Every structure is written in C-alpha cells, then in structure tokens.
Short mmCIF file of N, CA and C in Angstrom, two decimals:
data_model
loop_
_atom_site.label_atom_id
_atom_site.label_comp_id
_atom_site.label_asym_id
_atom_site.label_seq_id
_atom_site.Cartn_x
_atom_site.Cartn_y
_atom_site.Cartn_z
N MET A 8 0.79 -1.17 0.02
CA MET A 8 0.08 0.03 -0.02
C MET A 8 0.93 1.31 -0.05
N GLU A 9 0.43 2.27 -0.82
CA GLU A 9 1.33 3.61 -0.90
C GLU A 9 0.79 4.40 0.21
N ILE A 10 1.33 5.68 -0.06
CA ILE A 10 1.01 6.71 0.98
C ILE A 10 -0.33 7.11 0.61
N ILE A 11 -1.22 7.43 1.54
CA ILE A 11 -2.58 7.98 1.29
C ILE A 11 -2.45 9.47 1.79
N ASN A 12 -3.00 10.36 0.91
CA ASN A 12 -3.00 11.80 1.13
C ASN A 12 -4.39 12.42 1.19
N THR A 13 -4.68 12.89 2.38
CA THR A 13 -5.98 13.53 2.49
C THR A 13 -5.86 14.87 3.15
N LEU A 14 -7.09 15.70 3.22
CA LEU A 14 -7.04 17.02 3.69
C LEU A 14 -8.16 17.22 4.76
N GLY A 15 -7.83 18.05 5.80
CA GLY A 15 -8.78 18.21 6.81
C GLY A 15 -8.76 19.61 7.10
N ARG A 16 -9.95 20.20 7.32
CA ARG A 16 -10.14 21.68 7.70
C ARG A 16 -10.86 21.94 8.87
N ARG A 17 -10.73 23.07 9.64
CA ARG A 17 -11.48 23.44 10.57
C ARG A 17 -11.27 24.89 10.84
N LYS A 18 -12.17 25.82 10.84
CA LYS A 18 -12.13 27.29 10.89
C LYS A 18 -11.09 27.66 9.96
N THR A 19 -10.00 28.17 10.32
CA THR A 19 -8.91 28.65 9.25
C THR A 19 -7.71 27.68 9.24
N SER A 20 -7.96 26.43 9.92
CA SER A 20 -6.69 25.62 9.93
C SER A 20 -6.89 24.53 8.78
N VAL A 21 -5.82 24.29 8.08
CA VAL A 21 -5.66 23.22 7.09
C VAL A 21 -4.61 22.25 7.31
N ALA A 22 -5.05 20.98 7.32
CA ALA A 22 -4.08 19.89 7.74
C ALA A 22 -3.98 18.94 6.48
N ARG A 23 -2.79 18.69 6.04
CA ARG A 23 -2.52 17.85 5.04
C ARG A 23 -1.96 16.65 5.66
N VAL A 24 -2.70 15.55 5.48
CA VAL A 24 -2.36 14.25 6.13
C VAL A 24 -1.70 13.20 5.22
N TYR A 25 -0.64 12.66 5.54
CA TYR A 25 0.04 11.56 4.68
C TYR A 25 0.08 10.29 5.61
N MET A 26 -0.60 9.09 5.21
CA MET A 26 -0.66 8.05 6.08
C MET A 26 -0.14 6.88 5.29
N LYS A 27 0.55 6.05 6.05
CA LYS A 27 1.17 4.75 5.52
C LYS A 27 1.22 3.60 6.57
N PRO A 28 1.22 2.52 6.25
CA PRO A 28 1.28 1.40 7.41
C PRO A 28 2.59 1.56 8.11
N GLY A 29 2.67 1.43 9.38
CA GLY A 29 3.84 1.55 10.20
C GLY A 29 3.53 1.06 11.52
N LYS A 30 4.18 1.79 12.51
CA LYS A 30 4.20 1.46 14.02
C LYS A 30 3.39 2.31 14.79
N GLY A 31 2.73 3.35 14.19
CA GLY A 31 1.79 4.32 14.93
C GLY A 31 2.55 5.61 15.22
N ASN A 32 3.54 6.03 14.63
CA ASN A 32 4.17 7.37 14.86
C ASN A 32 3.33 8.44 14.27
N ILE A 33 3.10 9.43 14.90
CA ILE A 33 2.29 10.58 14.40
C ILE A 33 3.24 11.86 14.48
N THR A 34 3.59 12.46 13.28
CA THR A 34 4.45 13.54 13.30
C THR A 34 3.76 14.71 12.78
N VAL A 35 3.77 15.83 13.41
CA VAL A 35 3.05 17.08 13.07
C VAL A 35 4.04 18.12 12.85
N ASN A 36 4.04 18.61 11.68
CA ASN A 36 5.04 19.79 11.30
C ASN A 36 6.61 19.38 11.73
N LYS A 37 6.92 18.18 11.31
CA LYS A 37 8.27 17.68 11.70
C LYS A 37 8.51 17.51 13.16
N ARG A 38 7.54 17.57 13.97
CA ARG A 38 7.55 17.38 15.36
C ARG A 38 6.84 16.18 15.90
N ASP A 39 7.14 15.53 17.02
CA ASP A 39 6.41 14.48 17.50
C ASP A 39 4.94 15.12 18.00
N LEU A 40 4.03 14.26 18.05
CA LEU A 40 2.60 14.67 18.34
C LEU A 40 2.56 15.15 19.72
N LYS A 41 3.19 14.48 20.73
CA LYS A 41 3.22 14.90 22.07
C LYS A 41 3.95 16.21 22.30
N GLU A 42 4.91 16.55 21.46
CA GLU A 42 5.77 17.72 21.51
C GLU A 42 4.81 18.92 20.89
N PHE A 43 4.14 18.69 19.79
CA PHE A 43 3.34 19.67 19.06
C PHE A 43 2.06 20.02 19.99
N PHE A 44 1.39 18.97 20.42
CA PHE A 44 0.22 19.17 21.21
C PHE A 44 0.49 18.65 22.67
N PRO A 45 1.07 19.55 23.45
CA PRO A 45 1.36 19.03 24.89
C PRO A 45 0.06 18.83 25.78
N VAL A 46 -1.01 19.15 25.37
CA VAL A 46 -2.26 19.04 26.18
C VAL A 46 -2.91 17.70 25.71
N ALA A 47 -3.15 16.97 26.84
CA ALA A 47 -3.65 15.47 26.57
C ALA A 47 -4.88 15.55 25.90
N ILE A 48 -5.83 16.43 26.01
CA ILE A 48 -7.07 16.42 25.42
C ILE A 48 -6.94 16.57 23.84
N LEU A 49 -6.01 17.40 23.43
CA LEU A 49 -5.82 17.52 21.98
C LEU A 49 -5.08 16.23 21.43
N GLN A 50 -4.22 15.69 22.09
CA GLN A 50 -3.69 14.37 21.64
C GLN A 50 -4.83 13.25 21.49
N THR A 51 -5.66 13.39 22.36
CA THR A 51 -6.88 12.40 22.25
C THR A 51 -7.58 12.78 21.24
N LYS A 52 -7.92 13.88 20.88
CA LYS A 52 -8.73 14.41 19.64
C LYS A 52 -8.07 13.94 18.37
N VAL A 53 -6.75 14.04 18.24
CA VAL A 53 -5.98 13.62 17.06
C VAL A 53 -6.08 12.07 16.88
N GLU A 54 -6.02 11.27 17.97
CA GLU A 54 -5.87 9.89 17.78
C GLU A 54 -7.40 9.28 17.85
N GLN A 55 -8.46 10.08 18.08
CA GLN A 55 -9.78 9.50 18.12
C GLN A 55 -10.19 8.63 17.00
N ALA A 56 -9.83 9.04 15.85
CA ALA A 56 -10.32 8.18 14.63
C ALA A 56 -9.65 6.78 14.73
N PHE A 57 -8.41 6.79 15.20
CA PHE A 57 -7.88 5.36 15.37
C PHE A 57 -8.42 4.53 16.49
N ALA A 58 -8.87 5.29 17.55
CA ALA A 58 -9.46 4.54 18.77
C ALA A 58 -10.94 4.01 18.36
N VAL A 59 -11.62 4.82 17.47
CA VAL A 59 -12.98 4.38 16.95
C VAL A 59 -12.80 3.17 16.11
N THR A 60 -11.85 3.22 15.16
CA THR A 60 -11.82 2.00 14.20
C THR A 60 -10.81 0.93 14.83
N GLU A 61 -10.23 1.07 16.04
CA GLU A 61 -9.36 0.08 16.68
C GLU A 61 -8.23 -0.24 15.68
N THR A 62 -7.52 0.88 15.31
CA THR A 62 -6.41 0.73 14.35
C THR A 62 -5.16 1.47 15.00
N THR A 63 -5.26 1.68 16.22
CA THR A 63 -4.19 2.44 16.99
C THR A 63 -2.93 1.56 16.94
N GLY A 64 -1.78 2.28 16.41
CA GLY A 64 -0.57 1.64 16.19
C GLY A 64 -0.14 0.92 14.86
N GLN A 65 -1.17 0.99 13.94
CA GLN A 65 -0.95 0.30 12.63
C GLN A 65 -0.49 1.16 11.51
N TYR A 66 -0.62 2.57 11.74
CA TYR A 66 -0.23 3.47 10.61
C TYR A 66 0.56 4.62 11.09
N ASP A 67 1.53 5.06 10.35
CA ASP A 67 2.39 6.12 10.52
C ASP A 67 1.72 7.38 9.86
N VAL A 68 1.64 8.47 10.46
CA VAL A 68 0.94 9.65 10.01
C VAL A 68 2.02 10.84 10.03
N VAL A 69 2.10 11.40 8.87
CA VAL A 69 2.91 12.73 8.64
C VAL A 69 1.94 13.86 8.31
N VAL A 70 1.90 14.86 9.27
CA VAL A 70 0.86 16.08 8.95
C VAL A 70 1.58 17.30 8.78
N ASN A 71 1.14 17.99 7.84
CA ASN A 71 1.56 19.58 7.67
C ASN A 71 0.19 20.21 8.02
N VAL A 72 0.37 21.04 9.06
CA VAL A 72 -0.82 21.81 9.49
C VAL A 72 -0.51 23.28 9.48
N GLN A 73 -1.38 24.08 9.09
CA GLN A 73 -1.12 25.66 9.31
C GLN A 73 -2.43 26.25 9.47
N GLY A 74 -2.34 27.60 9.90
CA GLY A 74 -3.49 28.35 10.25
C GLY A 74 -4.37 28.14 11.47
N GLY A 75 -4.98 29.08 11.96
CA GLY A 75 -5.75 28.79 13.10
C GLY A 75 -5.07 28.64 14.39
N GLY A 76 -5.81 28.16 15.44
CA GLY A 76 -5.25 27.93 16.77
C GLY A 76 -4.90 26.40 16.99
N ILE A 77 -4.50 26.04 18.15
CA ILE A 77 -4.12 24.57 18.34
C ILE A 77 -5.41 23.75 18.45
N ASN A 78 -6.48 24.27 18.89
CA ASN A 78 -7.72 23.44 18.93
C ASN A 78 -8.24 23.15 17.47
N GLY A 79 -8.32 24.22 16.65
CA GLY A 79 -8.74 24.01 15.28
C GLY A 79 -7.82 23.07 14.54
N GLN A 80 -6.53 23.23 14.80
CA GLN A 80 -5.47 22.45 14.09
C GLN A 80 -5.63 20.99 14.47
N ALA A 81 -5.85 20.72 15.80
CA ALA A 81 -6.21 19.22 16.15
C ALA A 81 -7.32 18.67 15.56
N GLU A 82 -8.52 19.57 15.36
CA GLU A 82 -9.76 19.02 14.72
C GLU A 82 -9.54 18.83 13.20
N ALA A 83 -8.76 19.62 12.58
CA ALA A 83 -8.54 19.59 11.26
C ALA A 83 -7.61 18.10 11.01
N ILE A 84 -6.71 17.89 11.86
CA ILE A 84 -5.93 16.73 11.71
C ILE A 84 -6.84 15.44 11.90
N ARG A 85 -7.68 15.67 12.85
CA ARG A 85 -8.71 14.43 13.26
C ARG A 85 -9.48 14.17 11.91
N LEU A 86 -9.99 15.22 11.31
CA LEU A 86 -10.77 14.85 9.96
C LEU A 86 -9.99 14.34 8.84
N GLY A 87 -8.67 14.82 8.77
CA GLY A 87 -7.76 14.33 7.69
C GLY A 87 -7.56 12.83 7.81
N ILE A 88 -7.21 12.46 9.20
CA ILE A 88 -7.02 10.99 9.58
C ILE A 88 -8.24 10.15 9.42
N ALA A 89 -9.45 10.67 9.70
CA ALA A 89 -10.69 9.88 9.50
C ALA A 89 -10.78 9.62 8.08
N ARG A 90 -10.54 10.61 7.18
CA ARG A 90 -10.81 10.53 5.74
C ARG A 90 -9.90 9.44 5.13
N ALA A 91 -8.53 9.55 5.71
CA ALA A 91 -7.47 8.64 5.16
C ALA A 91 -7.81 7.20 5.67
N LEU A 92 -8.40 6.89 6.76
CA LEU A 92 -8.97 5.72 7.17
C LEU A 92 -9.85 5.12 6.44
N VAL A 93 -10.85 5.90 5.88
CA VAL A 93 -11.98 5.52 4.88
C VAL A 93 -11.35 5.07 3.64
N LYS A 94 -10.20 5.84 3.24
CA LYS A 94 -9.77 5.47 1.91
C LYS A 94 -9.00 4.06 1.99
N VAL A 95 -8.56 3.76 3.19
CA VAL A 95 -7.93 2.48 3.36
C VAL A 95 -9.01 1.35 3.44
N ASN A 96 -10.15 1.64 4.16
CA ASN A 96 -11.11 0.64 4.33
C ASN A 96 -12.47 1.32 4.33
N GLU A 97 -13.33 1.04 3.46
CA GLU A 97 -14.72 1.81 3.35
C GLU A 97 -15.41 1.30 4.58
N GLU A 98 -15.22 0.17 5.21
CA GLU A 98 -16.08 -0.38 6.22
C GLU A 98 -16.01 0.55 7.39
N TYR A 99 -14.94 1.43 7.59
CA TYR A 99 -14.82 2.29 8.71
C TYR A 99 -15.68 3.46 8.60
N LYS A 100 -16.33 3.68 7.44
CA LYS A 100 -17.06 5.04 7.29
C LYS A 100 -18.34 5.12 8.25
N PRO A 101 -19.21 3.96 8.39
CA PRO A 101 -20.27 4.15 9.16
C PRO A 101 -19.84 4.35 10.67
N LEU A 102 -18.82 3.67 11.15
CA LEU A 102 -18.27 3.92 12.50
C LEU A 102 -17.89 5.42 12.75
N LEU A 103 -17.06 5.98 11.75
CA LEU A 103 -16.59 7.30 12.00
C LEU A 103 -17.73 8.38 11.80
N LYS A 104 -18.66 8.02 10.91
CA LYS A 104 -19.79 8.94 10.79
C LYS A 104 -20.67 9.01 12.02
N GLU A 105 -20.87 7.83 12.65
CA GLU A 105 -21.66 7.70 13.86
C GLU A 105 -21.16 8.68 14.93
N LYS A 106 -19.78 8.67 15.11
CA LYS A 106 -19.10 9.65 16.09
C LYS A 106 -18.80 10.93 15.64
N GLY A 107 -19.29 11.22 14.36
CA GLY A 107 -19.32 12.64 13.96
C GLY A 107 -17.90 13.02 13.39
N LEU A 108 -17.11 12.04 13.05
CA LEU A 108 -15.68 12.47 12.63
C LEU A 108 -15.55 12.66 11.12
N MET A 109 -16.53 12.22 10.40
CA MET A 109 -16.49 12.49 8.79
C MET A 109 -17.06 13.86 8.40
N THR A 110 -17.64 14.55 9.32
CA THR A 110 -18.24 15.84 8.95
C THR A 110 -17.35 17.01 9.29
N ARG A 111 -17.24 17.84 8.22
CA ARG A 111 -16.48 19.03 8.22
C ARG A 111 -17.18 20.11 9.00
N ASP A 112 -16.74 20.55 10.11
CA ASP A 112 -17.57 21.59 10.88
C ASP A 112 -17.66 22.82 10.04
N PRO A 113 -18.87 23.34 9.70
CA PRO A 113 -18.85 24.43 8.79
C PRO A 113 -18.91 25.78 9.54
N ARG A 114 -18.70 25.78 10.85
CA ARG A 114 -18.83 27.03 11.66
C ARG A 114 -17.57 27.85 11.30
N MET A 115 -17.72 29.14 11.10
CA MET A 115 -16.69 30.12 10.67
C MET A 115 -16.80 31.37 11.66
N VAL A 116 -15.75 32.04 11.87
CA VAL A 116 -15.81 33.36 12.46
C VAL A 116 -16.65 34.30 11.56
N GLU A 117 -17.73 34.95 12.29
CA GLU A 117 -18.57 35.93 11.49
C GLU A 117 -17.75 37.20 11.22
N ARG A 118 -17.94 37.70 10.03
CA ARG A 118 -17.12 38.95 9.63
C ARG A 118 -17.58 40.09 10.33
N LYS A 119 -16.55 41.02 10.47
CA LYS A 119 -16.86 42.40 11.13
C LYS A 119 -17.66 43.39 10.21
N LYS A 120 -18.61 43.95 10.66
CA LYS A 120 -19.35 44.88 9.85
C LYS A 120 -18.91 46.32 10.06
N PRO A 121 -18.93 47.14 9.02
CA PRO A 121 -18.64 48.50 9.04
C PRO A 121 -19.67 49.27 10.08
N GLY A 122 -18.89 50.20 10.73
CA GLY A 122 -19.79 51.17 11.63
C GLY A 122 -20.02 50.44 12.96
N GLN A 123 -19.40 49.40 13.33
CA GLN A 123 -19.40 48.76 14.68
C GLN A 123 -18.03 48.07 14.90
N PRO A 124 -17.62 47.92 16.26
CA PRO A 124 -16.30 47.34 16.48
C PRO A 124 -16.17 45.85 16.22
N GLY A 125 -17.18 45.00 16.12
CA GLY A 125 -16.93 43.68 15.88
C GLY A 125 -18.12 43.09 14.94
N ALA A 126 -18.33 41.86 15.03
CA ALA A 126 -19.41 41.29 14.08
C ALA A 126 -20.80 41.62 14.62
N ARG A 127 -21.01 41.58 15.96
CA ARG A 127 -22.31 41.90 16.54
C ARG A 127 -22.22 43.07 17.47
N LYS A 128 -21.16 43.35 18.08
CA LYS A 128 -20.99 44.37 19.06
C LYS A 128 -21.23 45.74 18.38
N LYS A 129 -21.96 46.63 19.24
CA LYS A 129 -22.20 48.13 18.64
C LYS A 129 -21.38 48.97 19.57
N PHE A 130 -21.04 50.09 18.91
CA PHE A 130 -20.44 51.26 19.79
C PHE A 130 -21.24 51.70 20.79
N GLN A 131 -20.86 52.27 22.02
CA GLN A 131 -21.69 52.57 22.97
C GLN A 131 -22.61 53.83 22.62
N PHE A 132 -23.96 53.60 22.92
CA PHE A 132 -24.83 54.57 22.50
C PHE A 132 -24.97 55.64 23.46
N SER A 133 -25.14 56.96 23.09
CA SER A 133 -25.32 58.03 23.95
C SER A 133 -26.42 58.79 23.66
N LYS A 134 -27.35 58.95 24.45
CA LYS A 134 -28.67 59.58 24.26
C LYS A 134 -28.49 61.04 24.21
N ARG A 135 -27.67 61.66 25.02
CA ARG A 135 -27.34 63.06 24.90
C ARG A 135 -25.85 63.38 24.80
#
C-alpha cells in the first residue's frame, strides 16, 4: 500500500495528512505529536479516529498543518486522519460517521461589519 494523502479543515486551519502502514508514529510539522500538542485532550482528539476504528499503532502519519489555533488544528488533523482511514477501508465509514468524525464543521468566524467594532457588538450609544 502506498502513501494515502487527505485534507482536513476546521475554521482557518488546513491539515494535509499523509498516512502509510507503520508502527503508529504521528508527526506534526516535523515534530512528535506529544511535543506539538502538549495538552492530553488535543492528543486524544487527534488519535480519536484510530481509537474508534481500533487501528491504533497500525499506521504512521505525517501531517503538515497551518493556520488557526491549536484546537482548530487538532480537529483539522482528526478529520484528515478519518478521511484517510476511509480510503484504506470503506467499512470504517459508518463507525466514523456515527461519532461525527466524517463531517467538516462549517462554523466560521462571522465577519466584522462597518460602523461597529465587531461582528455583533455596537459602539456605546449616547442619548445626549
């Protein structure tokens, strides 16, 4: 089996995922997963697709991720890994879809409008 290439997105983060059979090493931006995401919750998010499909330790993953914050990046990687697993075996799709890992989260930051300081916030109103 050759290298499987997929893409995951979340907010403004874009993760390019390259997966191949191996020992379960996950490298993010040329750094180890535990070094890149020191928070245990984010590590769990990244490895969630492997846990659901019971394929932990079977694939080596190399990820290039850019944009957004660490939470958005972790979720972008999670989507990319889930898509790669489906390319490996179509039978994983119902399992991953049930856990909500195959859906790209469409929520984005609302744009700032002219004449006000933010998307919804208004400047202070003065009656007199």
